[in-house]
Short mmCIF file of C-alpha atoms and ligand atoms in Angstrom, two decimals:
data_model
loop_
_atom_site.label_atom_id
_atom_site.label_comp_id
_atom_site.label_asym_id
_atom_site.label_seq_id
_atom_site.Cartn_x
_atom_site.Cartn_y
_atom_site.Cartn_z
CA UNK A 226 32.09 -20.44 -22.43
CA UNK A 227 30.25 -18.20 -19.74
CA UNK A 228 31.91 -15.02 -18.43
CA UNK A 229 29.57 -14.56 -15.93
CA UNK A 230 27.26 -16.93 -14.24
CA UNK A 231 25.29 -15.85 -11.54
CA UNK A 232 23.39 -18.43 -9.07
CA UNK A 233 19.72 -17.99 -6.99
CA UNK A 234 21.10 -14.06 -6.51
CA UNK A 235 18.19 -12.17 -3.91
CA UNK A 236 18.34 -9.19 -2.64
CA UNK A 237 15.76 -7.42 -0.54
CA UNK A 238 15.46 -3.84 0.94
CA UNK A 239 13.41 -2.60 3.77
CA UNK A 240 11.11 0.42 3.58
CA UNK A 241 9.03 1.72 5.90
CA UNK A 242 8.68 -1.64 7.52
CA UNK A 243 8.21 -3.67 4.56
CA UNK A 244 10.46 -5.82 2.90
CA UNK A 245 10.84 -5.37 -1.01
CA UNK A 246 12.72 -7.78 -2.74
CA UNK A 247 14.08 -6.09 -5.15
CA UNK A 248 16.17 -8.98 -7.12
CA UNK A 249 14.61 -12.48 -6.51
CA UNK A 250 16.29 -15.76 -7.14
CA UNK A 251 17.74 -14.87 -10.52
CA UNK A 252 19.77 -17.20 -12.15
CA UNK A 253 21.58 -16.46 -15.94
CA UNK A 254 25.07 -17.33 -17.73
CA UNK A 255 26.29 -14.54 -19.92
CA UNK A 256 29.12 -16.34 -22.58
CA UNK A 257 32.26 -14.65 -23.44
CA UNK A 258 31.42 -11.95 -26.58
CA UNK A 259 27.53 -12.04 -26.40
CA UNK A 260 25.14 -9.28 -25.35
CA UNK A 261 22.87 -10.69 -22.89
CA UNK A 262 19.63 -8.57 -22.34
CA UNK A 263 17.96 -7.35 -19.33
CA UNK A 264 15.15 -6.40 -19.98
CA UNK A 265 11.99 -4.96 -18.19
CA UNK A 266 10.02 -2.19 -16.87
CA UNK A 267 10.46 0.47 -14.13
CA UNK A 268 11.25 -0.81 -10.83
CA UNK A 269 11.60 -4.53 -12.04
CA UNK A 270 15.13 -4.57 -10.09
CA UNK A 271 17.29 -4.53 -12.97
CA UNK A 272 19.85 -1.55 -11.64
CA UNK A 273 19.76 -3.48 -8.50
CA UNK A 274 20.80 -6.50 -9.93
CA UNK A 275 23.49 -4.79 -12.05
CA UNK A 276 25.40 -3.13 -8.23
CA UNK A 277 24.96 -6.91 -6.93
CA UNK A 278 27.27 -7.97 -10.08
CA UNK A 279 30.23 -5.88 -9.03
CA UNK A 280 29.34 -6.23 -5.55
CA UNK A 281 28.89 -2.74 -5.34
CA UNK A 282 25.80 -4.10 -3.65
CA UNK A 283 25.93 -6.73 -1.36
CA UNK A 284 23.36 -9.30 -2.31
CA UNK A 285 21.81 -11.56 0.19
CA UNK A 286 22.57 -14.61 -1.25
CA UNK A 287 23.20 -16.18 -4.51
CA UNK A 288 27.01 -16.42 -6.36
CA UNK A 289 27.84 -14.39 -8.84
CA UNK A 290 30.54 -15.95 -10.71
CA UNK A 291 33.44 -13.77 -12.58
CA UNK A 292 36.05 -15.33 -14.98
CA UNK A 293 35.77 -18.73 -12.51
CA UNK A 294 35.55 -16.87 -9.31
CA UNK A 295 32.77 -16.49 -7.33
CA UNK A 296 33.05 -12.66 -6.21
CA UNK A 297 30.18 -12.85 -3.18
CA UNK A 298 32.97 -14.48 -0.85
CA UNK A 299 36.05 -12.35 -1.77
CA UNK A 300 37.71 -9.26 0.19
CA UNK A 301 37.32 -6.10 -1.14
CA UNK A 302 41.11 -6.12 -2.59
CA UNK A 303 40.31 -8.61 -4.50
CA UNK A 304 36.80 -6.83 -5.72
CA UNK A 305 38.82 -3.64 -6.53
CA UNK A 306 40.56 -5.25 -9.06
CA UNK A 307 37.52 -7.70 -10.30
CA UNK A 308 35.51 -4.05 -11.19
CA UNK A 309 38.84 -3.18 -13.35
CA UNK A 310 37.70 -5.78 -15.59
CA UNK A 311 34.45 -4.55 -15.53
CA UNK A 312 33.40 -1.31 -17.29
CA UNK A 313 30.51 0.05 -16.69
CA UNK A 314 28.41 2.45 -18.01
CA UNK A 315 24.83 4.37 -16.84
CA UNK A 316 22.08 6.23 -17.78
CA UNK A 317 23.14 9.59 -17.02
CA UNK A 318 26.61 8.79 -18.15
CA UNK A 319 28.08 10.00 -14.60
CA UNK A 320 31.28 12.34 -15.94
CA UNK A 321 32.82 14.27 -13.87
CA UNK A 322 31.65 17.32 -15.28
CA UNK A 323 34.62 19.44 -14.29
CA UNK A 324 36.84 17.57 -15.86
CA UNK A 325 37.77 17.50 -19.64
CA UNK A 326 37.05 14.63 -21.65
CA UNK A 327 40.56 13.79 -21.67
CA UNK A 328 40.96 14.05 -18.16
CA UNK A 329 37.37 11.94 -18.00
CA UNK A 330 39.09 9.02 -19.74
CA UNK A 331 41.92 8.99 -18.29
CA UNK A 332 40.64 8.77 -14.37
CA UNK A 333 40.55 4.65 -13.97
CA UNK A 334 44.20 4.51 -15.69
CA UNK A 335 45.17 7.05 -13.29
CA UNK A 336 43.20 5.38 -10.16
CA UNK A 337 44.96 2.30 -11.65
CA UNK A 338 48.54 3.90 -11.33
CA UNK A 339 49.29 3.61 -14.60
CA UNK A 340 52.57 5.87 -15.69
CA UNK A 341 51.91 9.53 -17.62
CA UNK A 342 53.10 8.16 -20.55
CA UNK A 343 50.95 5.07 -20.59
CA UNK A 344 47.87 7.27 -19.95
CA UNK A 345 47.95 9.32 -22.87
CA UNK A 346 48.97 6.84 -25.38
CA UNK A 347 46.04 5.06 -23.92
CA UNK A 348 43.69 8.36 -23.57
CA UNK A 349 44.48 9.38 -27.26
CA UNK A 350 44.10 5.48 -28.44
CA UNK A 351 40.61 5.82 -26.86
CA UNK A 352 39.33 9.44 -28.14
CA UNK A 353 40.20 8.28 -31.64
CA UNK A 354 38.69 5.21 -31.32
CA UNK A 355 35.30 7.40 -30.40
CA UNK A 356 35.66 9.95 -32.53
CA UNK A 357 36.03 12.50 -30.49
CA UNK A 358 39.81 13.25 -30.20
CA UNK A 359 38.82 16.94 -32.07
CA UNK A 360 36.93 17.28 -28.37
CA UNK A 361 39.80 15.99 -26.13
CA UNK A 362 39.67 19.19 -24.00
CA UNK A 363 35.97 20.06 -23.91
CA UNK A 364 34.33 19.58 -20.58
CA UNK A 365 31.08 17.40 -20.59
CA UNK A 366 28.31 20.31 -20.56
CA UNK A 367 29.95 21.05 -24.12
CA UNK A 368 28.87 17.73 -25.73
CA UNK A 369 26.07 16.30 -27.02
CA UNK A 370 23.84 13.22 -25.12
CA UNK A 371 25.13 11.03 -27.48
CA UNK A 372 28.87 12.28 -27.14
CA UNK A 373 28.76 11.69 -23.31
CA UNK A 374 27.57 8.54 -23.68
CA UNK A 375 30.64 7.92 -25.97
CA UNK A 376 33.21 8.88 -23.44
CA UNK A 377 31.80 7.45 -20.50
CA UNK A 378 32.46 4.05 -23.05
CA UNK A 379 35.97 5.28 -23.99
CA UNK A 380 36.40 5.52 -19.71
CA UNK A 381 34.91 2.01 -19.44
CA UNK A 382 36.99 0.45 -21.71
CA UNK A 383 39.84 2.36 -20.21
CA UNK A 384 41.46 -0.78 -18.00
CA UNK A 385 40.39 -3.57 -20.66
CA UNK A 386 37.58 -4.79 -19.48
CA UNK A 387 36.13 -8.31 -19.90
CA UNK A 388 33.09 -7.39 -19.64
CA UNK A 389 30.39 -4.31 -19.91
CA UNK A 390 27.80 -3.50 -18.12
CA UNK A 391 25.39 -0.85 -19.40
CA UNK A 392 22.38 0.12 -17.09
CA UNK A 393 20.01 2.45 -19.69
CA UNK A 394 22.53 3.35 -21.82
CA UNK A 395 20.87 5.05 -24.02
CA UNK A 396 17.73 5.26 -21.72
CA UNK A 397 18.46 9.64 -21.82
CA UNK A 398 19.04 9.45 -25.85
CA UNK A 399 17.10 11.11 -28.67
CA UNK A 400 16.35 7.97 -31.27
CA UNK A 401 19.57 9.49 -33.41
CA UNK A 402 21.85 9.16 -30.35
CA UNK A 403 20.21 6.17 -29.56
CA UNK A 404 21.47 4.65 -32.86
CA UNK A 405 25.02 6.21 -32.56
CA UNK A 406 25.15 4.64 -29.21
CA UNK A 407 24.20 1.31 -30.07
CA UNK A 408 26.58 1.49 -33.16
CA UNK A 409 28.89 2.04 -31.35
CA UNK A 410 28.07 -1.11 -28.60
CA UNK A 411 28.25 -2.99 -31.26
CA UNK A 412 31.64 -2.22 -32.53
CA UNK A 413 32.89 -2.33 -29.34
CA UNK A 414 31.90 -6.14 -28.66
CA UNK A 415 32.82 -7.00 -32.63
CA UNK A 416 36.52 -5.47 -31.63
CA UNK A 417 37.02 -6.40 -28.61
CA UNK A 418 35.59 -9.75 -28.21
CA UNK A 419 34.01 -8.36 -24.42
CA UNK A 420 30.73 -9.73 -23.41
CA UNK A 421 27.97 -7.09 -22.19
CA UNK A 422 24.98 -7.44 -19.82
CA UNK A 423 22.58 -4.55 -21.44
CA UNK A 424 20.40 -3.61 -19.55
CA UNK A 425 17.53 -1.70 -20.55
CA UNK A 426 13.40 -1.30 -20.65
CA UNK A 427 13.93 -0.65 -24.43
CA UNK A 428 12.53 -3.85 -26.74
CA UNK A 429 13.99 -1.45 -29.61
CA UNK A 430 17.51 -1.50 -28.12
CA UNK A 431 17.62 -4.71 -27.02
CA UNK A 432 16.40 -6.26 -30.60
CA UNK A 433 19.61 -4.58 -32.40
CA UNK A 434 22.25 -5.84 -29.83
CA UNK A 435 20.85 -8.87 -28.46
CA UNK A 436 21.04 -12.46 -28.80
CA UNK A 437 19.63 -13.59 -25.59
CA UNK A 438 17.36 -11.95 -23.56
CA UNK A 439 15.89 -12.06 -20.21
CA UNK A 440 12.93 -10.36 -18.83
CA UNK A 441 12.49 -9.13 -15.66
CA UNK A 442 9.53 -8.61 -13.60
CA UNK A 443 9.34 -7.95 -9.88
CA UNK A 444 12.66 -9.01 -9.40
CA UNK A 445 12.81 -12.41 -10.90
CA UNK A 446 13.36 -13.27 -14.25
CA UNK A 447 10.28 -14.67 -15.64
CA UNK A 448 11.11 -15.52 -19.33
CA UNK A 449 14.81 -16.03 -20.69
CA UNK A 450 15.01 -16.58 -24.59
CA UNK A 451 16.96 -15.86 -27.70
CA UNK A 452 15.35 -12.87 -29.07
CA UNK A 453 13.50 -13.97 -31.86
CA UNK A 454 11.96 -16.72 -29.51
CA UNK A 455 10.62 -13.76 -27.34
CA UNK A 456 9.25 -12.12 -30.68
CA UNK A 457 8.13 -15.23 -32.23
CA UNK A 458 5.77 -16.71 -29.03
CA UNK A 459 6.40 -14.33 -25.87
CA UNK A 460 5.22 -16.90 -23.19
CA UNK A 461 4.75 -14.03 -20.58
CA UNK A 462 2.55 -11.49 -20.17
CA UNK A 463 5.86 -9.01 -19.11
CA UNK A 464 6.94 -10.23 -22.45
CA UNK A 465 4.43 -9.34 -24.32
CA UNK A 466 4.40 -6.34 -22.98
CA UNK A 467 7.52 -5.26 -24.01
CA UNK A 468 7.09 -6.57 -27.80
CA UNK A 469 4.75 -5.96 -28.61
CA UNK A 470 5.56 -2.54 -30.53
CA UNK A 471 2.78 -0.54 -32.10
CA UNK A 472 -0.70 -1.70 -30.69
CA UNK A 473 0.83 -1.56 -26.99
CA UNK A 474 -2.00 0.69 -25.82
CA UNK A 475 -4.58 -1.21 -27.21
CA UNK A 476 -6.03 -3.24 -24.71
CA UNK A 477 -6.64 -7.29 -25.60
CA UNK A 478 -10.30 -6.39 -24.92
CA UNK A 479 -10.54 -3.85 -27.50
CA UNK A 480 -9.32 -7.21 -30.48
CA UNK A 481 -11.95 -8.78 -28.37
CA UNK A 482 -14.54 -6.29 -29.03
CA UNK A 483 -13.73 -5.94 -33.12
CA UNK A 484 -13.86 -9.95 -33.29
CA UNK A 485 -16.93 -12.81 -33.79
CA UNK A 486 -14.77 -15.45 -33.29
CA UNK A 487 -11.19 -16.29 -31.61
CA UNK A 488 -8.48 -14.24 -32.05
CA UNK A 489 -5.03 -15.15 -32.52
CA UNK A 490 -1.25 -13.98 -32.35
CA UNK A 491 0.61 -15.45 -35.57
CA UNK A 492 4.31 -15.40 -35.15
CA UNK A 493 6.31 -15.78 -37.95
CA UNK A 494 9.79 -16.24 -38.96
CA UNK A 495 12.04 -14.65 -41.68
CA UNK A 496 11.16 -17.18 -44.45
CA UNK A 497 7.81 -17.17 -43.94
CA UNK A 498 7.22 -13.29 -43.05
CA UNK A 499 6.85 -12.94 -46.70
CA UNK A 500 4.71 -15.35 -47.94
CA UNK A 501 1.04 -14.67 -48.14
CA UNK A 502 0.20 -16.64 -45.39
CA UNK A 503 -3.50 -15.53 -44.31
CA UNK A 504 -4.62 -14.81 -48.23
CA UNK A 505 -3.72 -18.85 -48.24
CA UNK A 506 -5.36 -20.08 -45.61
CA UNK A 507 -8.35 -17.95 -46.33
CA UNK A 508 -8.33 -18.74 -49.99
CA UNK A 509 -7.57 -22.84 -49.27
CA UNK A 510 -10.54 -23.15 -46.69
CA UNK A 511 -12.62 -20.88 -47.84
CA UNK A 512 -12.93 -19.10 -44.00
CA UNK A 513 -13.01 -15.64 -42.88
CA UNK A 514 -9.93 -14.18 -41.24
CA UNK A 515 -9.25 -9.80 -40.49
CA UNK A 516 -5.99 -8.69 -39.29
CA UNK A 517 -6.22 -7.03 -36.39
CA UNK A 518 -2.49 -5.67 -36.01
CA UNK A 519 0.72 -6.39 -36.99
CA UNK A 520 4.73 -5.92 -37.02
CA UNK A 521 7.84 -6.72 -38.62
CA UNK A 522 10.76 -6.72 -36.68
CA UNK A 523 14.75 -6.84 -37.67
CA UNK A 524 16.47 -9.27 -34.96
CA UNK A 525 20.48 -10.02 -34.92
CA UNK A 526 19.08 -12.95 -35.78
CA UNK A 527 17.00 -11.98 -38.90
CA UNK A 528 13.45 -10.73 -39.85
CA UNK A 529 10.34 -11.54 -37.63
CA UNK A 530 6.86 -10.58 -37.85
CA UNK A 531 3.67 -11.19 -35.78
CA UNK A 532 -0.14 -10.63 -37.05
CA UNK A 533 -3.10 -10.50 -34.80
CA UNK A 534 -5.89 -12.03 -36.50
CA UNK A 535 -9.46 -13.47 -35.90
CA UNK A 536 -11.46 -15.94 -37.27
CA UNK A 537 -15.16 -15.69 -37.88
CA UNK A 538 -15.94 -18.91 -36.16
CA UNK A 539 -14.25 -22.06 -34.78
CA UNK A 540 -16.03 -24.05 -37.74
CA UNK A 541 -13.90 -27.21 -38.88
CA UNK A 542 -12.13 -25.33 -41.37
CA UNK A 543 -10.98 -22.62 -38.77
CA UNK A 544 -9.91 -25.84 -36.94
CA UNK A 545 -7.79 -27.05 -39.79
CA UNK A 546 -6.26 -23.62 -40.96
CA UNK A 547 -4.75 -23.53 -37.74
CA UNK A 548 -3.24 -26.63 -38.01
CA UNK A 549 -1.80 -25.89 -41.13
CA UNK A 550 -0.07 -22.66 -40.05
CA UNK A 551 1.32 -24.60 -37.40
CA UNK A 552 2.75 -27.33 -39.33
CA UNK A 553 4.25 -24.26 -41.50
CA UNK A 554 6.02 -23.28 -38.53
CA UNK A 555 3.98 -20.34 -37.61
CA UNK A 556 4.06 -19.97 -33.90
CA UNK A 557 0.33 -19.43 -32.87
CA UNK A 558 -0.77 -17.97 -29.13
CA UNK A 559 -4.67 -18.01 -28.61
CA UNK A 560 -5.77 -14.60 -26.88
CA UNK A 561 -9.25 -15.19 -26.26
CA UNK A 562 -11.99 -17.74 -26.37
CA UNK A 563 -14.11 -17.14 -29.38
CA UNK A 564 -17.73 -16.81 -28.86
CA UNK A 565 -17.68 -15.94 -25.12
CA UNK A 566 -15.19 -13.51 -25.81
CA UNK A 567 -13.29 -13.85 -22.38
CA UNK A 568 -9.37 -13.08 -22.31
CA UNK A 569 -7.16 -15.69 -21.28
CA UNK A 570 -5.00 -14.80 -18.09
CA UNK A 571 -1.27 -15.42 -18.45
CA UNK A 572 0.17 -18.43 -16.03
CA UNK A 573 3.80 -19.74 -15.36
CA UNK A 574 3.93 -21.84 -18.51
CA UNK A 575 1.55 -20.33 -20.59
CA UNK A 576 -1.91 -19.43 -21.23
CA UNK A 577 -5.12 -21.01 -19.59
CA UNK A 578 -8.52 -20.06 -19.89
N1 ATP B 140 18.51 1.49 -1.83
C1 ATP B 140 17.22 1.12 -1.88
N2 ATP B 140 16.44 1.16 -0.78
C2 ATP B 140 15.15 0.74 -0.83
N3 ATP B 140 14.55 0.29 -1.93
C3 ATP B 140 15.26 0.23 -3.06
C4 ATP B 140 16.63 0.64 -3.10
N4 ATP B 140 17.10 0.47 -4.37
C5 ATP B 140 16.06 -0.02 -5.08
N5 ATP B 140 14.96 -0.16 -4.30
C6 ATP B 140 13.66 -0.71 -4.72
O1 ATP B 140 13.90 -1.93 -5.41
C7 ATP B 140 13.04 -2.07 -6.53
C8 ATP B 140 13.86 -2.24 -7.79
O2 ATP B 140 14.54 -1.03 -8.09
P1 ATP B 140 15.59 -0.87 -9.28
O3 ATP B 140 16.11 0.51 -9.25
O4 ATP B 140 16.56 -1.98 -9.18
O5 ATP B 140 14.65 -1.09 -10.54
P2 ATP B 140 14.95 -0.82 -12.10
O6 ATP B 140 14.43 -2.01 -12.82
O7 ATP B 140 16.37 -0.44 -12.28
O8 ATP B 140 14.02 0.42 -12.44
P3 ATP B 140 14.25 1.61 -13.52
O9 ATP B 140 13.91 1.03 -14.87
O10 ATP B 140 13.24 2.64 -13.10
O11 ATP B 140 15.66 2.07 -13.39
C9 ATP B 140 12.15 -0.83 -6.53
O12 ATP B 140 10.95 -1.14 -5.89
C10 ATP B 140 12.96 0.17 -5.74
O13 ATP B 140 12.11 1.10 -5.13
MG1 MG B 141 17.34 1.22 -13.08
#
C-alpha cells in the first residue's frame, strides 16, 4: 500500500526573466516500509521536489498525496501537523548548534507540547537508540559528521513519523560515516516499519538502501526501476551515468577507439555473474571477444555485474553468441555500430542509431 503518491507535480521558478522548471510533471508512489530512491545529479530538482512534499514549497500543480490525503489543497493547520509525521533530514544536518544534543532532540516534542516528563523519556529513548546517550549534553561542533547526522535522525523520528525524507544525507560524509549513516537508515526502516524517500546523487548509497529507484534529470523523472533493473539494462543515458561505477570518465568513444567491431554492455544477474560467460561463448563459436570494463555490484536485491565487451566482427557467429547470451538471460545494450564506429545517441525508449 502507497504512503505517498504524488500526481503530474511541476514546479517552476523565475530567474532573471527566464522560467526554470525546476520539478516537471513527476509522478511516483512510495509504499509503506520501502526506500524509494531519488536519484540524480546537481541541479536535477530533487531538493525542490522534496519542499513540494511537505508543502514547504508550494508546487504549481500536481497532488501530492499523504496517508489518503491530498496535502496541495489543505490549510496550513492541517500541514503543521501532516510535517509531524514527516521527519526529515538534510545534508548539512541543520542542528541548532547552540543547543545540546539533548536539547536538539527534544525541540519537535517540545514545539509539539508534549509534557517535561514525556520529553525526556522520549529524548533518552532516542539517544540510546543512536548511541549517543554518553553525548547527551555535547553541543553539535563537538561531534563527529557522522554523529550529527545521527541526531538530526534521533530529532526526525522524534514525533513518530510515517515517513522520512532524507535530502543528501550522507552527501557531507567521509565513506566510514557514510556507512554508519546508512546502517543506521536501515535499522531505522527494519524497526520502525516507516517508508523513506532518499534522496541522493550517490548510486553507492542508493544501491545499499534501495529497492526502487527513480532518476531524475532536469526535473522530470526519466527512468523509474527496481534497482537491479537500473544496473542490469539502464535505459537512460542519466542512468547510465550514474551506474556506471569505475569507467565513468571514460568516454564511450574511447571503447570505440580500442574496438574492430561492436561493442556491447552485458548485464548480468546474480546466478549468472559467476559463470564464465564470455570464455563460453568465445570457446563455443570460436569468435573473438576483449573486455573492455567491468563491475560487480551488491543490490538489496542480490549480486549484479555488467561487462563491456567487443566483438571482432559481426560475422554469423558474433550474430549467434549474442543470441545465446540473451536467451541466458543476459541483458545486452549495443553502444556502438561496429565497423563505422559511430555511438548510438540515447532516445525516450532506448537506443537508436
Ligand atoms: N528558490 C529558487 N529560485 C530560483 N531557482 C531555484 C530555486 N530553487 C531551486 N532553483 C533552481 O531549480 C533547479 C533545481 O534545483 P534543486 O536544488 O532542486 O536541485 P538538486 O537536484 O537538489 O541539486 P543538488 O544535487 O545540487 O542539491 C536548479 O536549476 C536551481 O537553480
Ligand atoms: Mg539538493
Amino acid at each position: 500500500m502507497s504512503i505517498l503518491s504524488v500526481k503530474n507535480l511541476s514546479k517552476s521558478f523565475a530567474l532573471d526573466g527566464e522560467t526554470i522548471k525546476a520539478v516537471d510533471d513527476v509522478t511516483f508512489s512510495v509504499n509503506q516500509g520501502e526506500i524509494f530512491g531519488l536519484i540524480g545529479l546537481s541541479g536535477a530538482g530533487k531538493s525542490t521536489l522534496v519542499r513540494c512534499l511537505n508543502l514547504l514549497t508550494k508546487p504549481d500543480e500536481g497532488e501530492v498525496w499523504f496517508e489518503g490525503l491530498n496535502l496541495v489543497n489543505q490549510a496550513e493547520e492541517m500541514l503543521r501537523e501532516k510535517r509531524r509525521e514527516m521527519g526529515i533530514i538534510f545534508q548539512h544536518f541543520n542542528l541548532f548548534m547552540r543547543k545540546t544534543v539533548r536539547e536538539n532532540v527534544a525541540y519537535p516534542l517540545r514545539i509539539a507540547g508534549k509534557q517535561k516528563f514525556e520529553i525526556d523519556a522520549r529524548v533518552d529513548e532516542l539517544l540510546d537508540y543512536i548511541g549517543l546517550s554518553a553525548h547527551a549534553r555535547s553541543y553539535p561542533a563537538e561531534l563527529s559528521g557522522g554523529q550529527k547526522q545521527r541526531v538530526a535522525i534521533a530529532r526526525a523520528l522524534a514525533l513518530n513519523p510515517r515517513l522520512l525524507l532524507s535530502d543528501e544525507a550522507t552527501s557531507a560524509l567521509d565513506p566510514v560515516n557514510t556507512e554508519l549513516v546508512v546502517t543506521m537508515l536501515k535499522r531505522v526502516v527494519e524497526d520502525l516499519g516507516i517508508a523513506v524517500v532518499l534522496i541522493t546523487h550517490q548510486m553507492e548509497v542508493a544501491k545499499v538502501l534501495c529497492d526502487r529507484v527513480a532518476v531524475m534529470e532536469q526535473g522530470r523523472i526519466v527512468e523509474e526501476n527496481t534497482v537491479e533493473a537500473l544496473f542490469l539494462q539502464p535505459r537512460e543515458a542519466a542512468s547510465r551515468k550514474l551506474v556506471r561505477g569505475f569507467d565513468e570518465n571514460i568516454p564511450l568513444e574511447h571503447f570505440a577507439s580500442l574496438a574492430t567491431g561492436p561493442v556491447y554492455r552485458l548485464g548480468f544477474r546474480t546466478d549468472s555473474v559467476m559463470r564464465p560467460l564470455v570464455s563460453d561463448i568465445s570457446r563455443r563459436f570460436d569468435i573473438g571477444v576483449n573486455i573492455l570494463a567491468g563491475n560487480i555490484n551488491a543490490l538489496v536485491s542480490g549480486d549484479v555485474g555488467y561487462l563491456i565487451v567487443s566483438f571482432d566482427d559481426e560475422s554469423e557467429g558474433v550474430v549467434a553468441a549474442i543470441d545465446s547470451l540473451k536467451g541466458q538471460g543476459v541483458e545486452m545494450i549495443r553502444l556502438t555500430n561496429g565497423e563505422s564506429q559511430g555511438i548510438l545517441h540515447h532516445t525516450k525508449g532506448g537506443l537508436v542509431s
